[in-house]
Structures are given as C-alpha cells and as structure tokens.
Short mmCIF file of C-alpha atoms in Angstrom, two decimals:
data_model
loop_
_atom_site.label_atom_id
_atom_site.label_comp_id
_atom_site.label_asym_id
_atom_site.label_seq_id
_atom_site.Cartn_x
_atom_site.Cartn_y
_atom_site.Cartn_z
CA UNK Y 1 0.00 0.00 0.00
CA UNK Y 2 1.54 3.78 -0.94
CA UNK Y 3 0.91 6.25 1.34
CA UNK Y 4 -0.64 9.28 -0.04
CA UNK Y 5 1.88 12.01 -1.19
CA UNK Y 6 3.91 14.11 1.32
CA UNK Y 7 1.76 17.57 2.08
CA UNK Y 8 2.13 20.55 0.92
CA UNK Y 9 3.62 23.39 2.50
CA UNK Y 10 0.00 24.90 3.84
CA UNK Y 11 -1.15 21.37 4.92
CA UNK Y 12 2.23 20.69 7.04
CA UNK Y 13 1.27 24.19 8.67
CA UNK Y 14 -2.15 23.06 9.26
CA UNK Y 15 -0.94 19.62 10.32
CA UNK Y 16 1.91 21.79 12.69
CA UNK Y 17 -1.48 23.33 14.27
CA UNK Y 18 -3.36 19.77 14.78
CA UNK Y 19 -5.71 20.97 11.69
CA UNK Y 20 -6.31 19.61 8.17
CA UNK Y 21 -7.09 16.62 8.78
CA UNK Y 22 -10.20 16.18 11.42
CA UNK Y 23 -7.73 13.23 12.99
CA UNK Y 24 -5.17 15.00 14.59
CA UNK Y 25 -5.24 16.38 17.93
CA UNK Y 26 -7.22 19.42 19.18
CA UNK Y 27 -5.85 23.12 18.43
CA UNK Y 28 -3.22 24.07 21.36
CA UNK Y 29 -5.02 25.79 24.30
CA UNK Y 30 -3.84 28.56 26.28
CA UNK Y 31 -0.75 28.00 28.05
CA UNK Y 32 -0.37 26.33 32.02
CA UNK Y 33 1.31 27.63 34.31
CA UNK Y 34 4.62 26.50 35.90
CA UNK Y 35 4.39 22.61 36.43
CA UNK Y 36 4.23 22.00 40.39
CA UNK Y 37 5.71 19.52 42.54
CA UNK Y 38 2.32 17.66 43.00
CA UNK Y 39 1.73 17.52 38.85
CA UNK Y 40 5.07 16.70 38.49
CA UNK Y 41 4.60 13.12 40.73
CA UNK Y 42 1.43 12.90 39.05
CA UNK Y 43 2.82 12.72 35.68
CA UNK Y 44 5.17 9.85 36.78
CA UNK Y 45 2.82 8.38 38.84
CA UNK Y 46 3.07 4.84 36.65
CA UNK Y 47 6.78 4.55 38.02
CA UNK Y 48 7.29 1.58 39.94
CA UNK Y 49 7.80 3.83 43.41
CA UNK Y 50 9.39 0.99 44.93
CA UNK Y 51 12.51 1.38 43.44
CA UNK Y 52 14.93 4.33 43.23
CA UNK Y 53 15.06 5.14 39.29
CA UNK Y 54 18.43 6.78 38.17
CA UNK Y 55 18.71 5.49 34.85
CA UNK Y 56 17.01 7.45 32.88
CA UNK Y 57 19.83 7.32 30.45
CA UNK Y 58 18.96 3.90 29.43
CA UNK Y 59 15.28 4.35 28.67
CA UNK Y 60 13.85 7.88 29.08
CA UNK Y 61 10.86 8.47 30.72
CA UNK Y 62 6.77 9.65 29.42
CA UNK Y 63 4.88 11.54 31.49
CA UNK Y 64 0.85 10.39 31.54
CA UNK Y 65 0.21 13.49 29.47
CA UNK Y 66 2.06 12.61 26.44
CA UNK Y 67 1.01 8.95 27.03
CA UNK Y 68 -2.78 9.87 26.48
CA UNK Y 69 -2.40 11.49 23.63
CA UNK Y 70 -0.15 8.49 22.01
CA UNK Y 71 -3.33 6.42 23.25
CA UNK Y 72 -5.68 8.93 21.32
CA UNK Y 73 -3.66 8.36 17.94
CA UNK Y 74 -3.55 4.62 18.66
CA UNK Y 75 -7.31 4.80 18.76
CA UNK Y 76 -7.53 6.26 16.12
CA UNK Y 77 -5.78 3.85 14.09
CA UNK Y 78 -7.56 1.05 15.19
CA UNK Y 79 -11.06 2.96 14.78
CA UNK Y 80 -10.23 3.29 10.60
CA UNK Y 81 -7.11 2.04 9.30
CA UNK Y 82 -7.81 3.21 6.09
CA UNK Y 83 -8.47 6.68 7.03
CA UNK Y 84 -5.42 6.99 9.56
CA UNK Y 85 -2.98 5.90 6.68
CA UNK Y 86 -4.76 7.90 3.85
CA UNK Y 87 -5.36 10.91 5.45
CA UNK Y 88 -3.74 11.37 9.31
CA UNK Y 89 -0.40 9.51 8.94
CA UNK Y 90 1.71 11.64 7.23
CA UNK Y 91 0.52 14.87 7.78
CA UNK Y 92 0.82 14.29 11.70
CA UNK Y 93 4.68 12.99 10.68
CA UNK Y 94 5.19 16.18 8.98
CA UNK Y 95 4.24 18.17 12.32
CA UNK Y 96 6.55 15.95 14.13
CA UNK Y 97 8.96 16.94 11.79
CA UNK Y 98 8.49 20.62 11.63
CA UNK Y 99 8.97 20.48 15.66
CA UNK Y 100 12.08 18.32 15.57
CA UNK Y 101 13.72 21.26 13.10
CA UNK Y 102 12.24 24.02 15.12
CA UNK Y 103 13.97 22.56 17.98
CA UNK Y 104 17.35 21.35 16.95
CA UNK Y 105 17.87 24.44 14.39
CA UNK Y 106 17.54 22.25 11.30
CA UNK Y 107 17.28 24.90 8.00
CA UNK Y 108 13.61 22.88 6.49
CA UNK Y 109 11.72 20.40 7.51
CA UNK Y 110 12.60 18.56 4.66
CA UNK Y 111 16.22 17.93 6.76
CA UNK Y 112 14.54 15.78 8.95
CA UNK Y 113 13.69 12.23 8.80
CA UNK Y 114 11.90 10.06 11.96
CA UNK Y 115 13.12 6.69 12.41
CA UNK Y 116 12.77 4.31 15.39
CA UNK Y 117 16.13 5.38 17.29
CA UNK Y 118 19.48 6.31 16.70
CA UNK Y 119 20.78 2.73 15.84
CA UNK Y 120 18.17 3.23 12.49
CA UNK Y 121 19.87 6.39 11.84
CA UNK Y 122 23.32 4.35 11.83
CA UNK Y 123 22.34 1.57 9.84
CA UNK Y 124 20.83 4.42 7.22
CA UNK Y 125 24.00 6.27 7.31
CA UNK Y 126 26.42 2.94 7.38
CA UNK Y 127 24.64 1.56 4.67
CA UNK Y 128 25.40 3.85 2.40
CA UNK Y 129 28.83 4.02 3.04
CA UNK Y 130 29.15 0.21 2.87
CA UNK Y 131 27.47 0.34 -0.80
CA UNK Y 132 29.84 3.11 -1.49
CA UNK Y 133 32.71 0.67 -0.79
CA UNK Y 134 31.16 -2.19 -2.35
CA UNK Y 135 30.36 0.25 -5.47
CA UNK Y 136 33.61 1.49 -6.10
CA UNK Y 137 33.24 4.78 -5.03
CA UNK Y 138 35.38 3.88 -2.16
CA UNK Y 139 38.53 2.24 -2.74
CA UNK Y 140 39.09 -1.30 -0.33
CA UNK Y 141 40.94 -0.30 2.44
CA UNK Y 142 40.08 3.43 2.93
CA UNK Y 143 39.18 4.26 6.91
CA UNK Y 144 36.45 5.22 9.22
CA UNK Y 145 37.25 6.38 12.39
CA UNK Y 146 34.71 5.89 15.58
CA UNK Y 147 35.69 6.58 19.09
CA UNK Y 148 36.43 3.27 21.10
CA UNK Y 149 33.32 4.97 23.55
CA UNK Y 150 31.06 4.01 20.58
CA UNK Y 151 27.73 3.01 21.72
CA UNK Y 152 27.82 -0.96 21.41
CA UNK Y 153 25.23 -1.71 18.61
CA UNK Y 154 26.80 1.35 16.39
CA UNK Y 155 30.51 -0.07 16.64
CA UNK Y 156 29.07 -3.99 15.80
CA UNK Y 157 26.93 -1.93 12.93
CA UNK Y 158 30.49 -0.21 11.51
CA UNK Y 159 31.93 -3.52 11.16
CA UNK Y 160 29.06 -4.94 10.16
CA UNK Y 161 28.26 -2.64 7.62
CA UNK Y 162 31.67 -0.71 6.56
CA UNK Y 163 33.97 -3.24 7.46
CA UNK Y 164 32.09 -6.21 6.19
CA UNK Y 165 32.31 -3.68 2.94
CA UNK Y 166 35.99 -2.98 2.61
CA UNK Y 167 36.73 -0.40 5.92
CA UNK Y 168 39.68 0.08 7.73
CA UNK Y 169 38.11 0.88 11.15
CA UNK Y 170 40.01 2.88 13.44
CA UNK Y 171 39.29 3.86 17.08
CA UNK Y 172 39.66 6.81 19.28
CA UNK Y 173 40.87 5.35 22.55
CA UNK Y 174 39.54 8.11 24.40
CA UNK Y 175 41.00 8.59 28.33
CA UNK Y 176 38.96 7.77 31.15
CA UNK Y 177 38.37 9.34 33.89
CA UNK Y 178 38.32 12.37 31.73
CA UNK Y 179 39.97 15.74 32.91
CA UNK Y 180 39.44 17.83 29.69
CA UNK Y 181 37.91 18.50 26.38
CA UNK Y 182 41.90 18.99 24.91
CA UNK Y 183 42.43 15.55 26.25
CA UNK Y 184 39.64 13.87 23.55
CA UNK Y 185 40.68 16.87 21.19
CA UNK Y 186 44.49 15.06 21.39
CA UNK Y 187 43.49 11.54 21.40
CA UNK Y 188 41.37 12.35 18.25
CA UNK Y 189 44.13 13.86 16.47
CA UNK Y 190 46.15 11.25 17.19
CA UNK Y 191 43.74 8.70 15.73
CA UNK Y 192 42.90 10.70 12.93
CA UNK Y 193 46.65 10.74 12.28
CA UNK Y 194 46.93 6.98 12.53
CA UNK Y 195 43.63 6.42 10.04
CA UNK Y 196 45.41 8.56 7.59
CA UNK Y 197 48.60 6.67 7.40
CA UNK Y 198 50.01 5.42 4.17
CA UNK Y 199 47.64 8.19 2.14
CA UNK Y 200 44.06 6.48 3.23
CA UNK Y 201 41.16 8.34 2.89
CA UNK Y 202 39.02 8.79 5.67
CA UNK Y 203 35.86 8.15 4.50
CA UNK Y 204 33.84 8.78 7.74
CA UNK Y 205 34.26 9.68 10.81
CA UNK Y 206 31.66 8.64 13.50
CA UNK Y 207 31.49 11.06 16.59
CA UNK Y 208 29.64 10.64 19.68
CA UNK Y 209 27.89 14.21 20.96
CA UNK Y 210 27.67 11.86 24.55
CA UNK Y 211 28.92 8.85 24.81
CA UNK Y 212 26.87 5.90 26.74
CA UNK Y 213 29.33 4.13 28.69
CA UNK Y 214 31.29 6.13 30.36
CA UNK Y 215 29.28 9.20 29.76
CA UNK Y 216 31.10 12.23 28.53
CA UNK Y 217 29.75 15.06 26.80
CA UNK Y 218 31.98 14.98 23.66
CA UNK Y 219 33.28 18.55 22.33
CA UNK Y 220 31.51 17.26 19.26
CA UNK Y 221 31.74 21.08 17.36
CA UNK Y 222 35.40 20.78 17.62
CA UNK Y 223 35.69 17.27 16.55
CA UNK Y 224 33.90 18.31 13.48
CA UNK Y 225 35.69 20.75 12.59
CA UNK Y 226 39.22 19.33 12.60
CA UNK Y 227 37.47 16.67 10.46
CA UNK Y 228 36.64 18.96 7.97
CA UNK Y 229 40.65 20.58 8.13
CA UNK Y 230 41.68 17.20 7.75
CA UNK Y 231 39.77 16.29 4.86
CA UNK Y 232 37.38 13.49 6.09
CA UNK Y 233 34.62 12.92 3.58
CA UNK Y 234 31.71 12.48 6.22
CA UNK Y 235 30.63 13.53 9.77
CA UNK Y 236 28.18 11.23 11.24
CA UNK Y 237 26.97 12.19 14.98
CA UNK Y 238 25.62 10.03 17.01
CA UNK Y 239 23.92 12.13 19.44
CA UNK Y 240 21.53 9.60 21.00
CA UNK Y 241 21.55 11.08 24.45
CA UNK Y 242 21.40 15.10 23.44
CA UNK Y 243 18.87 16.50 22.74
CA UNK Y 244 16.91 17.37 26.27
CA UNK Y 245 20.55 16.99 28.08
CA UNK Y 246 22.66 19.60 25.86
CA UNK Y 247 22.00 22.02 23.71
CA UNK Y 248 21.37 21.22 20.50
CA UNK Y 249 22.14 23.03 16.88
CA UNK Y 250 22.74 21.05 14.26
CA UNK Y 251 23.68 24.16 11.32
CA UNK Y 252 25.92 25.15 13.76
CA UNK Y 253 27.57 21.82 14.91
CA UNK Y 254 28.31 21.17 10.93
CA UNK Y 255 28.02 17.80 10.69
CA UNK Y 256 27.22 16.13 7.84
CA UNK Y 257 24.26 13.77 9.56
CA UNK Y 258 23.28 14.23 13.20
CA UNK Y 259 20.79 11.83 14.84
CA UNK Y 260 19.16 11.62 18.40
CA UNK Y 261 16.12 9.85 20.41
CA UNK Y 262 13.12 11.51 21.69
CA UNK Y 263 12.34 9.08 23.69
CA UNK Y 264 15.74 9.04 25.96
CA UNK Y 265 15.32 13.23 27.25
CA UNK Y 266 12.64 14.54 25.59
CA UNK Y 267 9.85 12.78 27.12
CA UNK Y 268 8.59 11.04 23.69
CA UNK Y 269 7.38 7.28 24.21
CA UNK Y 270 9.24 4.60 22.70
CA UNK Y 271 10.48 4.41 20.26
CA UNK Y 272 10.91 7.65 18.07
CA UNK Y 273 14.85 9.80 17.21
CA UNK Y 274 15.51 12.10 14.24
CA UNK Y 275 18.35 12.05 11.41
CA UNK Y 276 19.09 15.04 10.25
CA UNK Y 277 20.98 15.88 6.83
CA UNK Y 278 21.49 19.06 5.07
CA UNK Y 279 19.30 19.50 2.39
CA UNK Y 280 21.73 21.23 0.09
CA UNK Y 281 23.98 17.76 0.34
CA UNK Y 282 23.60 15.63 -3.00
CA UNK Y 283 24.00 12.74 -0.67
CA UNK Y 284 20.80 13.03 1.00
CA UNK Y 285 18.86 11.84 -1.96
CA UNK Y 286 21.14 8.91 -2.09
CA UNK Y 287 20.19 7.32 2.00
CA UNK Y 288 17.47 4.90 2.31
CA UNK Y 289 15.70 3.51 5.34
CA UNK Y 290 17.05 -0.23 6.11
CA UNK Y 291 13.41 -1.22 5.89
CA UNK Y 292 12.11 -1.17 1.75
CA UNK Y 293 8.72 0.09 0.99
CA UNK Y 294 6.60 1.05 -1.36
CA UNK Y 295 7.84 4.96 -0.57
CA UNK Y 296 11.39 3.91 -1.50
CA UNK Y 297 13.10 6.37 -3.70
CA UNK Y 298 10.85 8.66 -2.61
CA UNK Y 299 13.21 10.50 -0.32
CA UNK Y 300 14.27 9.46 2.96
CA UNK Y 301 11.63 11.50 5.05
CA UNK Y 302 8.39 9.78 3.38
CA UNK Y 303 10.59 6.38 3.33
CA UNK Y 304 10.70 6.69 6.84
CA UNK Y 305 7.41 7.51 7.36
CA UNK Y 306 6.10 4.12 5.76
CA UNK Y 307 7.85 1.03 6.69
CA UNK Y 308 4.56 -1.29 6.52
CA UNK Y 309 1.91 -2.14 9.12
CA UNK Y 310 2.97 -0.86 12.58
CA UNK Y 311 2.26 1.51 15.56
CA UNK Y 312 3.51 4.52 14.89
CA UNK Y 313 1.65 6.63 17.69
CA UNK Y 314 5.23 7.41 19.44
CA UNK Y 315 6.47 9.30 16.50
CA UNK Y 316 3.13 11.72 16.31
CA UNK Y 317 3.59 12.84 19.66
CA UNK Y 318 6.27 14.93 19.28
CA UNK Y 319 4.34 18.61 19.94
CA UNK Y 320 2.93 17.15 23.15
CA UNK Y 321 6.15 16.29 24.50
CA UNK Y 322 7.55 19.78 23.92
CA UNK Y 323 4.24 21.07 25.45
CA UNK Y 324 5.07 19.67 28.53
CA UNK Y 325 8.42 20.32 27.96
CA UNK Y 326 7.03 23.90 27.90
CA UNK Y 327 5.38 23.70 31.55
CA UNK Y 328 8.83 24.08 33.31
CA UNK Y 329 10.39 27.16 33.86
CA UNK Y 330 12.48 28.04 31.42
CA UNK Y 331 11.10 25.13 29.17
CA UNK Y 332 13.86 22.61 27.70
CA UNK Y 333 16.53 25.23 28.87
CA UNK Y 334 15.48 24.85 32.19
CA UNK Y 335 14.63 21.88 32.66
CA UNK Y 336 18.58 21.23 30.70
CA UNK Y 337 20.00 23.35 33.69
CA UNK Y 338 18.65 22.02 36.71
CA UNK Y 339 19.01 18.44 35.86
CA UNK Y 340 22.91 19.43 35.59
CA UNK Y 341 23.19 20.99 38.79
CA UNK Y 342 21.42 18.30 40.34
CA UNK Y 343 22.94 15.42 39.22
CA UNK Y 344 26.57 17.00 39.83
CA UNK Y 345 25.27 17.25 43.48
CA UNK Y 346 24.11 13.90 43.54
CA UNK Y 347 27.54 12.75 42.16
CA UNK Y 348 29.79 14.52 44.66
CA UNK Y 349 27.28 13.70 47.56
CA UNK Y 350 27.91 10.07 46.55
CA UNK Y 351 31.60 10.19 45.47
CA UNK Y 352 32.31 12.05 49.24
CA UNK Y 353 30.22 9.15 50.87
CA UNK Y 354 32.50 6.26 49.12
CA UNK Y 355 35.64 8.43 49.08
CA UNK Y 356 36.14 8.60 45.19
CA UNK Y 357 35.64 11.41 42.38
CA UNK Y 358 33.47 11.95 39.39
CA UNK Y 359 34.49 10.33 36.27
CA UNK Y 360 35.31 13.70 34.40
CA UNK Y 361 34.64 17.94 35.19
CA UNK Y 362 31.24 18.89 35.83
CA UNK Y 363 31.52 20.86 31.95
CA UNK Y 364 31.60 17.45 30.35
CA UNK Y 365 28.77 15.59 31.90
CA UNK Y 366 24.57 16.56 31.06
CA UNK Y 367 22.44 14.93 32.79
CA UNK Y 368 24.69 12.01 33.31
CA UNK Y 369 27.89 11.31 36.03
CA UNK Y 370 30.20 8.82 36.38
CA UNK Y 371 30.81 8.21 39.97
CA UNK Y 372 33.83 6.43 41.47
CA UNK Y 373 32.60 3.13 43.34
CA UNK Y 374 34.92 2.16 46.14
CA UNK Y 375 37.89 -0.20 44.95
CA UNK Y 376 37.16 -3.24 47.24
CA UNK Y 377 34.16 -4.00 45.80
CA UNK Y 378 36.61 -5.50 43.02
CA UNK Y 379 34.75 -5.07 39.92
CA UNK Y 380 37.01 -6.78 37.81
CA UNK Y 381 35.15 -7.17 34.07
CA UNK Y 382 32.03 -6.41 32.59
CA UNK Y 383 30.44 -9.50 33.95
CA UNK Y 384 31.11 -8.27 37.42
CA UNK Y 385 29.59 -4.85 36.33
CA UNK Y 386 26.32 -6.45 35.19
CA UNK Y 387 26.15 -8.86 38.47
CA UNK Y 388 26.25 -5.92 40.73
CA UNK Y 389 24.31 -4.16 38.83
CA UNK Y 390 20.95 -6.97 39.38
CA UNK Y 391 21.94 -7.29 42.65
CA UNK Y 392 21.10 -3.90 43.29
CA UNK Y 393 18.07 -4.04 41.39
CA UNK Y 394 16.90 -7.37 43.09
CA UNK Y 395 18.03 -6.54 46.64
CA UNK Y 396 18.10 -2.85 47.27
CA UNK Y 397 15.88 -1.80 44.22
CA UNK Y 398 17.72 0.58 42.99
CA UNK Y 399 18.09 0.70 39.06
CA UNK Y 400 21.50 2.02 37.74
CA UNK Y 401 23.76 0.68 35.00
CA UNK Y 402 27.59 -0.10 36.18
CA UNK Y 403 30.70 0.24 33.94
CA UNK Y 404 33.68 -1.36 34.21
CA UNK Y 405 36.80 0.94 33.24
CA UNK Y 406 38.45 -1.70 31.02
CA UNK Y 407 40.70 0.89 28.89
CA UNK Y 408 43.05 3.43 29.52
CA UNK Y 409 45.31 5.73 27.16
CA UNK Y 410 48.89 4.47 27.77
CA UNK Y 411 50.59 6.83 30.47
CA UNK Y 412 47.20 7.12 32.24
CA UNK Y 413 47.80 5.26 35.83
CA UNK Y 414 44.48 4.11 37.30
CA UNK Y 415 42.67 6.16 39.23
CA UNK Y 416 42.57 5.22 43.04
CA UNK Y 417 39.62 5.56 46.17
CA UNK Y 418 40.53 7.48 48.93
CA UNK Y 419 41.80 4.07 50.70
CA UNK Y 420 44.30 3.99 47.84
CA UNK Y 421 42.23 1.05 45.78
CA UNK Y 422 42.06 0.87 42.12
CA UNK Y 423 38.20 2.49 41.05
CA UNK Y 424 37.54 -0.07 37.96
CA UNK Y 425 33.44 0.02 39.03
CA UNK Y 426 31.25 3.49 38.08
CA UNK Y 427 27.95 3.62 38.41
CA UNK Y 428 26.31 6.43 35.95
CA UNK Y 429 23.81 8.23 37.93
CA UNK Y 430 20.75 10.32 35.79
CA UNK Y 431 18.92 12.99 36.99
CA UNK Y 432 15.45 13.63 35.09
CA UNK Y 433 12.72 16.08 36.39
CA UNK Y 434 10.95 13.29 38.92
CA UNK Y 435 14.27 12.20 40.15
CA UNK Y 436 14.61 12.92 44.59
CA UNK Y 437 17.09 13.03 46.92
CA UNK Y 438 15.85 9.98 48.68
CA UNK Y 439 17.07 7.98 45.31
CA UNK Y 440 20.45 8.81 45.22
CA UNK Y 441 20.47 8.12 48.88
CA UNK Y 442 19.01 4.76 48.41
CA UNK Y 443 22.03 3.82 46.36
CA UNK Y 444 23.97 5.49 48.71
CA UNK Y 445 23.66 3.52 51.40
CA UNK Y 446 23.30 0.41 49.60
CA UNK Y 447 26.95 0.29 48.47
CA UNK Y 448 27.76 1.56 51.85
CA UNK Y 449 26.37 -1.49 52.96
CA UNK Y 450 28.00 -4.02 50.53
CA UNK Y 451 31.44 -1.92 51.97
CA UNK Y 452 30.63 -2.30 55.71
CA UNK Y 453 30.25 -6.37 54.88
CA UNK Y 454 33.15 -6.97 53.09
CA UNK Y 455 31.40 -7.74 49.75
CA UNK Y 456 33.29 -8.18 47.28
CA UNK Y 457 32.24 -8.51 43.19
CA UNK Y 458 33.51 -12.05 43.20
CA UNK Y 459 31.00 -13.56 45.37
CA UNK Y 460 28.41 -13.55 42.31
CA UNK Y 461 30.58 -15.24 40.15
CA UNK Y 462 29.28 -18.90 39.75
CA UNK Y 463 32.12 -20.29 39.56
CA UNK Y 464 33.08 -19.26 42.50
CA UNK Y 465 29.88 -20.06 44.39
CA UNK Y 466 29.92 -23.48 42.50
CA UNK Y 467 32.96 -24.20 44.25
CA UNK Y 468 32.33 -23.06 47.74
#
C-alpha cells in the first residue's frame, strides 16, 4: 500500500497546528502555568515507586500526558485504518517533523527524517557508506574512524556494515576518567593521524555528541571541525543522548548527519529519534531507510514515514512532549540546567560518601555522572559490572547501569579511592525532572552497605559459588 503524497507546504502548517485533517489532535489551548511539585509526581505516577530510578539514560521516561495522547492516535488507528494511513499519517509525521527542526535548528523540515532510534539512523548512514565501498566509489581499504566509547550496537553496525564492505576501522581510545575536552581533542588527532597513514582516505568519521558508557559530553563542534581541516569525507553524529541533556544546533555543529532519540530526554514514548541531513547535500537523496517500501526512492523523510503495518503513535507525539516540555520554567533550557546541577550534586554527595571522584569535570557531563565506586568492591570485568548491577536491582531496588573501566590511554595510571584502591566500578547516575534526593540516597547507602560487609564482586561469580 503507498501512502498518499507528502503535504504541501499549507497542509504541514495546518498539520503543525493539529488541523487539516479532522484526525489530529485538538488546536493548542492557552498555556499552564509553571508545572508544580504535586503535577510533576502525578505525571510519573506509573513509576514503579518501589525502586529508586536513576537510569534514565537507558530508557527515558513519558509523562501520563504525552502517554494519552499516544493512546488517542492509537485509537484512532484502530477505529479506521484506512483513514489513519490515507489521510492522518503523514501529515501528523510532517508536524513531528516541523517540531524536531524548530527545535534542533535544522534549516527545512525537509532535513529531517523520523526513524525508530538512533541505531536506524546508523544503519541508514552505514549503509550507504558500505554500498559506497562495495560500489567502487570507495577504494578497499580506505578508513572510518569511531571513538572506542562508541555506543555498542553502532561499533558492531560499523563492522558490520563498513567493514564487512571494505573499511579500515580505526578507534579513538579516548582517556577515562576524563579531565578535559583537549584531552579527547588530542586523542582524536592522534587517531585521525593513525587512520590517515600510508595516504588512506578517511571516508567517515563517527562522533559521539555523549557517549553511553562512560558518559562524557563529547566537544563534538570541535571534533567536526578538525574533520573537515583534515579532509574526512563524512561527519556522522551520534547524538543519542542530546537533545533534552545539551543544547542542540545542528547548522551550527556542521556535521554532515546528526541523529538523536526523543524518547531518551525529551519525554517522547518509545520508540521515536531524528536524522538530520542538510538538504543542500547531493547525498541526502542517495540514503534509504534499512526497511524497503513502497515509498522507496521517494526520499528518505516519506521512506521513513512508511515502513509497513505498525504503531507509529510514538512518532506523532512529538508537539505534546515539547508542550510539557514547555510547563517548566524556562522550558527545555530549564529543565537542561537544573538536571545538571542536580545530578553533579548527587555525584559529589555520593563520590564524598565512598571516598572517590566523578568520572570527568562537571563541563563534560549533562544529565549524566560517572561516579567512582569504592575499589574493594573489586569489579574486575564487565560480567562483574552487570552482576552488581541486578543485585542492586533485586536486593536494594535501585536501578542504575555499572561500567567497568576496562581501557586506559597508555601513560594514564588508574585512578585510586581514597583508601588507595584501584576504582575499575562506576555507576552512571541520571537525573530527570521526577528524580529525589531519597534515590540517590538509596544507592547510597546500599553500596555503603556491601562496603561495611566486606562484599566483594567475586562472590556472584558462579564459579566461585559453585565451588564453595
């Protein structure tokens, strides 16, 4: 089935309004004032309050508001298919749209594409550069660069794509903990410099804007930029966690595709991100969503827009997420600001309790810190890392992702606790707008706990047990 044609430029206004089509939602009412406390819990109210929920990073979070009015489009899909795919589908994309490149400074809507999440936008983006190599148009051999930070199913999609394809891949190994944006800026450099060895072209280079695990706000603008001295053919940014954590402007970051999810920091439901490319770029007639439809060749907006049968009530929610958004003070801004503040509290509240440090300078984290866990807990792999992470979940119910510090730039000695311990254990702490106190102490004094009893990261092993 073909989706009707895209609309025209006075139907995606009236679509941007909720009008035009009789399915979309009602015209925007008069502003609310300042969110309170009490609306706030409310909105979060379907939370599991049992356990202390500092992940955000992994996830995101909806608030009830947004989720009603994904329920209202859901309805009206299964009230008259027909009608919702003729008629409401694709001009309630096209509002989507035309918020996504109000927000993120994109020149048209026509820049912006909606796909499922930011691993789409990679496997768009990889794609193409894989048939480039297997075309000709790249010669066998020639590199793309990614940092070794790369979020796990991006790195196994360069070498499953690009390398598969003909790619040299080459990695940043970025230093961890972190003490400054020159630090990545030289270890970039320096991998650039290696990727270019023996005349290679560097065909892409694939930048994080903040990484996963650790996170580190990237100086991603910079990155770019000596990419562009260097002579690197494309700038992909993977910018999964940014927009609602950092500010985001994607003319002005200069990158030759920038993607991100909705559904992580902007309050969207599952699952909806962006992909923006510059319309004025020959290339961006030449990507094509992973999924082929009957829209294919159509341009990658509408291709994305129809990939078959499916709900797609998360990606026509967009305007109510930035309406609540829009409740804070200071809207996205604020709500950017005093997530940072608070979660660099949190982090040094909890790094003084276990005698550690913050993975890297309160300039390079969001909404995100890596915090030090004490050294005798002996997190010794990732293994470890995920076994202490359920055991927190199961016995103290508090939800937060672990990382194991595997790497290090050579020259960098490991940091130490204030006991003199190796860290190798972070936890990576998020602080979102229904986050409290009372969760970051929960964690607190759970690892406090595992300390005062000796625990150690071994004792989960089965192995171990198995043999006691």
């Amino acid at each position: 089935m073909a989706s009707d044609p895209p609309p025209d430029d006075a139907a995606a206004a009236a679509a941007a309004n909720g009008h035009g089509n009789g399915n979309g939602p009602s015209p925007p009412k008069r502003p609310r004032a300042v969110i309170s406390a009490a609306e706030i819990r409310a909105e979060f109210a379907h939370h599991d309050a049992a356990v202390a929920r500092v992940n955000n990073g992994s996830f995101g979070c909806c608030p009830a508001s947004v989720l009603g009015s994904q329920a209202h489009w859901q309805r009206l899909f299964l009230a008259q298919p027909d009608a919702f795919y003729f008629h409401g589908l694709q001009q309630g994309l096209v509002r989507s749209r035309a918020a996504v490149a109000a927000a993120v400074g994109a020149g048209d809507v026509s820049e912006v594409s909606l796909v499922d999440n930011a691993t789409t936008a990679a496997a768009i983006v990889l794609q193409h550069a894989a048939w480039s190599f297997a075309e000709g148009r790249f010669a066998r051999g020639d590199a793309v660069l990614m940092l070794h930070y790369a979020y796990g199913a991006v790195k196994k999609s360069i070498h499953a794509y690009v390398a598969r394809a003909g790619a040299t891949v080459v990695e940043v190994p970025l230093p961890f903990p972190v003490a400054s944006a020159d630090a990545i800026i030289a270890e970039f450099r320096a991998a650039l410099a290696v990727a270019k060895e023996g005349g290679r072209r560097v065909r892409l280079a694939v930048i994080d804007h903040i990484t996963s695990m650790p996170s580190v706000v990237i100086p991603v603008k910079e990155l770019v930029a000596i990419c562009r001295e260097e002579g690197v053919d494309k700038v992909f940014v993977d910018a999964a966690h940014s927009i609602g954590q950092v500010p985001v402007d994607v003319r002005d970051i200069g990158a030759d595709f920038y993607t991100s999810n909705l559904h992580k920091w902007l309050f969207c439901p599952p699952a909806v991100a962006f992909l923006h490319t510059r319309k004025d770029d020959p290339i961006a007639s030449q990507l094509h969503h992973p999924v082929v439809s009957h829209e294919y060749g159509n341009g990658l907006p509408m291709e994305s827009g129809w990939i078959g049968t499916r709900d797609y009530s998360a990606q026509l929610v967009v305007s109510e997420a930035i309406a609540f958004v829009n409740r804070f003070e200071g809207g996205i801004e604020g709500i950017r600001s005093r997530n940072h503040e608070k979660v660099i509290e949190m982090g040094r509240m909890l790094a003084e309790a276990w005698g550690t440090f913050l993975g890297s300078p309160p300039e390079l984290c969001g909404s995100m810190v890596m915090v030090g866990l004490p050294g005798c807990l002996g997190v010794e792999n990732d293994d470890d890392a995920m076994r202490v992470r359920t055991m927190l979940r199961k016995d103290f119910q508090v939800e937060v992702p672990i990382y194991y510090n595997s790497r290090r730039v050579e020259g960098q000695e490991m940091a130490k606790d204030k006991i003199g311990d190796p860290v190798t254990g972070y936890v990576r702490i998020s602080h979102q707008v229904y986050n409290v106190r009372e969760d970051y102490e929960r964690l607190r004094d759970a690892v406090n706990k595992l300390v005062s009893e000796g625990f150690t990261s071994s004792k989960l092993r089965p192995s171990e047990k198995q043999e006691a």
